[in-house]
Amino acid sequence: MNIRIGNGYDIHCLVPERPLILGGVHIPHELGLLGHSDADVLTHAIMDAMLGALSLGDIGLYFPPTDPKWKGADSLVLLEQVNQLILDKGWEIGNIDSVVVAERPKLKPHIEQMRDRLSGVLQLKPDQIGIKATTNEKLGPVGREEGIAAYAVVLLMLK
């Protein structure tokens, strides 16, 4: 088989006094995401999709939240390590498609910068990364603005 597909999902609580980081971009907002690392749900979902495509587990296996080494970690640094693992196994990313689900803030103005940050780390063309933003129409914990979630699908190709 010369292609593999993986999907990923992540969700984190919104809390005061934390930065909101999505796709490696600091987004102005009165709340940020709670997590052991920087809690970048978009980058986490992408990493899980990459790992899942090759049946390599999830990011908790490689960067456990119980390890103080990863406290406050920049998720783009973790993404770079996951990408290197994929490359070392002889695979490369064909494309990524993702969705961030948040009621607020509006993410559309930040999508291009997120794509640029992610494509730079992954050494991809920006048009290989799709990022969409939507709301949860006020339903569930994301709709009540208790958190932000992200979904990602990754196509890996054998080099």
PDB file of C-alpha atoms in Angstrom:
ATOM      1  CA  MET A   1       0.000   0.000   0.000  1.00  0.00           C
ATOM      2  CA  ASN A   2       1.454   3.357  -1.042  1.00  0.00           C
ATOM      3  CA  ILE A   3      -0.935   5.655   0.825  1.00  0.00           C
ATOM      4  CA  ARG A   4      -2.279   5.760   4.373  1.00  0.00           C
ATOM      5  CA  ILE A   5      -4.979   7.948   5.887  1.00  0.00           C
ATOM      6  CA  GLY A   6      -5.218   8.975   9.534  1.00  0.00           C
ATOM      7  CA  ASN A   7      -7.683  11.067  11.472  1.00  0.00           C
ATOM      8  CA  GLY A   8      -7.224  13.001  14.665  1.00  0.00           C
ATOM      9  CA  TYR A   9      -9.328  14.832  17.212  1.00  0.00           C
ATOM     10  CA  ASP A  10      -8.578  16.994  20.220  1.00  0.00           C
ATOM     11  CA  ILE A  11     -10.521  19.183  22.628  1.00  0.00           C
ATOM     12  CA  HIS A  12      -9.378  21.380  25.516  1.00  0.00           C
ATOM     13  CA  CYS A  13     -11.180  23.557  28.066  1.00  0.00           C
ATOM     14  CA  LEU A  14     -11.129  27.322  27.766  1.00  0.00           C
ATOM     15  CA  VAL A  15      -9.870  29.064  30.910  1.00  0.00           C
ATOM     16  CA  PRO A  16      -8.720  32.550  31.914  1.00  0.00           C
ATOM     17  CA  GLU A  17      -5.040  33.447  32.144  1.00  0.00           C
ATOM     18  CA  ARG A  18      -3.876  31.085  29.397  1.00  0.00           C
ATOM     19  CA  PRO A  19      -2.891  32.041  25.840  1.00  0.00           C
ATOM     20  CA  LEU A  20      -5.056  30.869  22.969  1.00  0.00           C
ATOM     21  CA  ILE A  21      -2.777  29.130  20.490  1.00  0.00           C
ATOM     22  CA  LEU A  22      -4.112  27.406  17.381  1.00  0.00           C
ATOM     23  CA  GLY A  23      -1.903  26.138  14.588  1.00  0.00           C
ATOM     24  CA  GLY A  24       1.051  27.761  16.339  1.00  0.00           C
ATOM     25  CA  VAL A  25      -0.573  31.198  16.195  1.00  0.00           C
ATOM     26  CA  HIS A  26      -1.345  33.313  19.280  1.00  0.00           C
ATOM     27  CA  ILE A  27      -4.914  34.508  18.860  1.00  0.00           C
ATOM     28  CA  PRO A  28      -6.165  37.461  20.903  1.00  0.00           C
ATOM     29  CA  HIS A  29      -8.913  36.274  23.249  1.00  0.00           C
ATOM     30  CA  GLU A  30      -9.782  36.646  26.933  1.00  0.00           C
ATOM     31  CA  LEU A  31      -9.577  32.860  27.383  1.00  0.00           C
ATOM     32  CA  GLY A  32      -6.987  30.283  26.427  1.00  0.00           C
ATOM     33  CA  LEU A  33      -6.805  26.513  26.282  1.00  0.00           C
ATOM     34  CA  LEU A  34      -5.922  24.474  29.358  1.00  0.00           C
ATOM     35  CA  GLY A  35      -3.399  21.687  28.928  1.00  0.00           C
ATOM     36  CA  HIS A  36      -0.023  20.311  29.950  1.00  0.00           C
ATOM     37  CA  SER A  37       1.604  21.740  26.817  1.00  0.00           C
ATOM     38  CA  ASP A  38       0.377  24.881  25.042  1.00  0.00           C
ATOM     39  CA  ALA A  39      -2.912  22.962  24.398  1.00  0.00           C
ATOM     40  CA  ASP A  40      -2.924  23.759  20.653  1.00  0.00           C
ATOM     41  CA  VAL A  41      -5.880  21.540  19.679  1.00  0.00           C
ATOM     42  CA  LEU A  42      -5.357  22.008  15.942  1.00  0.00           C
ATOM     43  CA  THR A  43      -1.733  20.912  16.015  1.00  0.00           C
ATOM     44  CA  HIS A  44      -2.573  18.048  18.389  1.00  0.00           C
ATOM     45  CA  ALA A  45      -5.310  16.753  16.075  1.00  0.00           C
ATOM     46  CA  ILE A  46      -2.903  16.887  13.120  1.00  0.00           C
ATOM     47  CA  MET A  47      -0.221  14.979  15.053  1.00  0.00           C
ATOM     48  CA  ASP A  48      -2.710  12.300  16.090  1.00  0.00           C
ATOM     49  CA  ALA A  49      -3.823  11.944  12.473  1.00  0.00           C
ATOM     50  CA  MET A  50      -0.210  11.549  11.316  1.00  0.00           C
ATOM     51  CA  LEU A  51       0.530   8.940  13.965  1.00  0.00           C
ATOM     52  CA  GLY A  52      -2.769   7.153  13.380  1.00  0.00           C
ATOM     53  CA  ALA A  53      -2.103   6.786   9.653  1.00  0.00           C
ATOM     54  CA  LEU A  54       0.865   4.543  10.482  1.00  0.00           C
ATOM     55  CA  SER A  55      -0.732   2.856  13.533  1.00  0.00           C
ATOM     56  CA  LEU A  56       1.827   4.509  15.821  1.00  0.00           C
ATOM     57  CA  GLY A  57      -0.519   5.387  18.684  1.00  0.00           C
ATOM     58  CA  ASP A  58      -1.294   8.939  19.732  1.00  0.00           C
ATOM     59  CA  ILE A  59       0.603  11.958  21.003  1.00  0.00           C
ATOM     60  CA  GLY A  60       0.090  10.905  24.629  1.00  0.00           C
ATOM     61  CA  LEU A  61       2.382   7.956  23.955  1.00  0.00           C
ATOM     62  CA  TYR A  62       5.223  10.213  22.780  1.00  0.00           C
ATOM     63  CA  PHE A  63       4.571  13.310  24.901  1.00  0.00           C
ATOM     64  CA  PRO A  64       2.742  12.094  28.042  1.00  0.00           C
ATOM     65  CA  PRO A  65       1.064  14.779  30.147  1.00  0.00           C
ATOM     66  CA  THR A  66       2.577  13.138  33.236  1.00  0.00           C
ATOM     67  CA  ASP A  67       6.109  13.983  32.053  1.00  0.00           C
ATOM     68  CA  PRO A  68       7.260  17.405  33.349  1.00  0.00           C
ATOM     69  CA  LYS A  69       9.552  17.620  30.294  1.00  0.00           C
ATOM     70  CA  TRP A  70       6.512  18.525  28.158  1.00  0.00           C
ATOM     71  CA  LYS A  71       5.012  21.103  30.565  1.00  0.00           C
ATOM     72  CA  GLY A  72       4.256  24.220  28.542  1.00  0.00           C
ATOM     73  CA  ALA A  73       5.752  22.678  25.393  1.00  0.00           C
ATOM     74  CA  ASP A  74       5.343  24.442  22.065  1.00  0.00           C
ATOM     75  CA  SER A  75       3.177  22.094  20.009  1.00  0.00           C
ATOM     76  CA  LEU A  76       4.973  23.100  16.811  1.00  0.00           C
ATOM     77  CA  VAL A  77       8.164  21.616  18.271  1.00  0.00           C
ATOM     78  CA  LEU A  78       6.248  18.408  18.997  1.00  0.00           C
ATOM     79  CA  LEU A  79       4.800  18.461  15.471  1.00  0.00           C
ATOM     80  CA  GLU A  80       8.302  18.709  14.042  1.00  0.00           C
ATOM     81  CA  GLN A  81       9.296  15.590  16.008  1.00  0.00           C
ATOM     82  CA  VAL A  82       6.233  13.650  14.816  1.00  0.00           C
ATOM     83  CA  ASN A  83       6.931  14.711  11.245  1.00  0.00           C
ATOM     84  CA  GLN A  84      10.521  13.489  11.546  1.00  0.00           C
ATOM     85  CA  LEU A  85       9.240  10.135  12.818  1.00  0.00           C
ATOM     86  CA  ILE A  86       6.974   9.856   9.760  1.00  0.00           C
ATOM     87  CA  LEU A  87       9.813  10.838   7.404  1.00  0.00           C
ATOM     88  CA  ASP A  88      12.214   8.364   9.068  1.00  0.00           C
ATOM     89  CA  LYS A  89       9.708   5.587   8.379  1.00  0.00           C
ATOM     90  CA  GLY A  90       9.753   6.448   4.676  1.00  0.00           C
ATOM     91  CA  TRP A  91       6.473   8.394   4.456  1.00  0.00           C
ATOM     92  CA  GLU A  92       5.596  11.981   3.602  1.00  0.00           C
ATOM     93  CA  ILE A  93       2.464  14.080   3.902  1.00  0.00           C
ATOM     94  CA  GLY A  94       0.343  14.408   0.776  1.00  0.00           C
ATOM     95  CA  ASN A  95      -2.152  16.777   2.363  1.00  0.00           C
ATOM     96  CA  ILE A  96      -3.927  17.696   5.582  1.00  0.00           C
ATOM     97  CA  ASP A  97      -7.540  18.756   5.999  1.00  0.00           C
ATOM     98  CA  SER A  98      -8.729  20.095   9.332  1.00  0.00           C
ATOM     99  CA  VAL A  99     -11.589  21.827  11.100  1.00  0.00           C
ATOM    100  CA  VAL A 100     -11.431  23.945  14.265  1.00  0.00           C
ATOM    101  CA  VAL A 101     -14.727  24.159  16.155  1.00  0.00           C
ATOM    102  CA  ALA A 102     -15.132  27.272  18.331  1.00  0.00           C
ATOM    103  CA  GLU A 103     -17.929  29.713  19.054  1.00  0.00           C
ATOM    104  CA  ARG A 104     -15.475  32.554  19.623  1.00  0.00           C
ATOM    105  CA  PRO A 105     -13.200  34.178  18.651  1.00  0.00           C
ATOM    106  CA  LYS A 106     -13.650  34.417  14.889  1.00  0.00           C
ATOM    107  CA  LEU A 107     -10.811  32.371  13.403  1.00  0.00           C
ATOM    108  CA  LYS A 108     -11.086  33.224   9.713  1.00  0.00           C
ATOM    109  CA  PRO A 109      -8.654  36.182   9.997  1.00  0.00           C
ATOM    110  CA  HIS A 110      -5.991  33.826  11.421  1.00  0.00           C
ATOM    111  CA  ILE A 111      -6.305  30.828   9.097  1.00  0.00           C
ATOM    112  CA  GLU A 112      -3.694  31.937   6.568  1.00  0.00           C
ATOM    113  CA  GLN A 113      -1.128  32.533   9.311  1.00  0.00           C
ATOM    114  CA  MET A 114      -1.927  29.117  10.871  1.00  0.00           C
ATOM    115  CA  ARG A 115      -1.449  27.441   7.496  1.00  0.00           C
ATOM    116  CA  ASP A 116       1.850  29.278   6.985  1.00  0.00           C
ATOM    117  CA  ARG A 117       3.148  28.262  10.431  1.00  0.00           C
ATOM    118  CA  LEU A 118       2.142  24.612   9.985  1.00  0.00           C
ATOM    119  CA  SER A 119       3.434  24.363   6.417  1.00  0.00           C
ATOM    120  CA  GLY A 120       6.764  25.847   7.489  1.00  0.00           C
ATOM    121  CA  VAL A 121       7.240  23.270  10.248  1.00  0.00           C
ATOM    122  CA  LEU A 122       6.102  20.382   8.042  1.00  0.00           C
ATOM    123  CA  GLN A 123       8.027  21.615   4.978  1.00  0.00           C
ATOM    124  CA  LEU A 124       4.852  21.602   2.875  1.00  0.00           C
ATOM    125  CA  LYS A 125       3.318  24.049   0.446  1.00  0.00           C
ATOM    126  CA  PRO A 126       0.548  26.049   2.131  1.00  0.00           C
ATOM    127  CA  ASP A 127      -1.999  24.616  -0.321  1.00  0.00           C
ATOM    128  CA  GLN A 128      -1.305  21.144   1.097  1.00  0.00           C
ATOM    129  CA  ILE A 129      -2.962  22.207   4.357  1.00  0.00           C
ATOM    130  CA  GLY A 130      -6.660  22.899   4.604  1.00  0.00           C
ATOM    131  CA  ILE A 131      -7.948  24.650   7.719  1.00  0.00           C
ATOM    132  CA  LYS A 132     -11.599  25.457   8.193  1.00  0.00           C
ATOM    133  CA  ALA A 133     -13.341  27.087  11.139  1.00  0.00           C
ATOM    134  CA  THR A 134     -16.899  26.532  12.253  1.00  0.00           C
ATOM    135  CA  THR A 135     -19.077  26.894  15.317  1.00  0.00           C
ATOM    136  CA  ASN A 136     -21.045  24.238  17.149  1.00  0.00           C
ATOM    137  CA  GLU A 137     -24.231  26.332  16.825  1.00  0.00           C
ATOM    138  CA  LYS A 138     -24.320  26.826  20.626  1.00  0.00           C
ATOM    139  CA  LEU A 139     -24.625  23.047  21.203  1.00  0.00           C
ATOM    140  CA  GLY A 140     -22.570  21.037  23.706  1.00  0.00           C
ATOM    141  CA  PRO A 141     -19.457  22.140  25.600  1.00  0.00           C
ATOM    142  CA  VAL A 142     -17.940  23.854  22.564  1.00  0.00           C
ATOM    143  CA  GLY A 143     -21.229  25.633  21.880  1.00  0.00           C
ATOM    144  CA  ARG A 144     -21.340  26.823  25.491  1.00  0.00           C
ATOM    145  CA  GLU A 145     -17.801  28.194  25.008  1.00  0.00           C
ATOM    146  CA  GLU A 146     -16.356  25.781  27.548  1.00  0.00           C
ATOM    147  CA  GLY A 147     -13.735  24.569  25.074  1.00  0.00           C
ATOM    148  CA  ILE A 148     -12.419  24.396  21.533  1.00  0.00           C
ATOM    149  CA  ALA A 149     -12.126  21.221  19.458  1.00  0.00           C
ATOM    150  CA  ALA A 150     -10.308  20.291  16.258  1.00  0.00           C
ATOM    151  CA  TYR A 151     -10.526  17.457  13.753  1.00  0.00           C
ATOM    152  CA  ALA A 152      -7.860  16.542  11.190  1.00  0.00           C
ATOM    153  CA  VAL A 153      -7.363  14.057   8.381  1.00  0.00           C
ATOM    154  CA  VAL A 154      -3.915  13.389   6.938  1.00  0.00           C
ATOM    155  CA  LEU A 155      -2.931  11.551   3.764  1.00  0.00           C
ATOM    156  CA  LEU A 156       0.520   9.985   3.950  1.00  0.00           C
ATOM    157  CA  MET A 157       2.333   8.733   0.859  1.00  0.00           C
ATOM    158  CA  LEU A 158       5.230   6.306   0.677  1.00  0.00           C
ATOM    159  CA  LYS A 159       8.320   8.208  -0.482  1.00  0.00           C
TER     160      LYS A 159
END
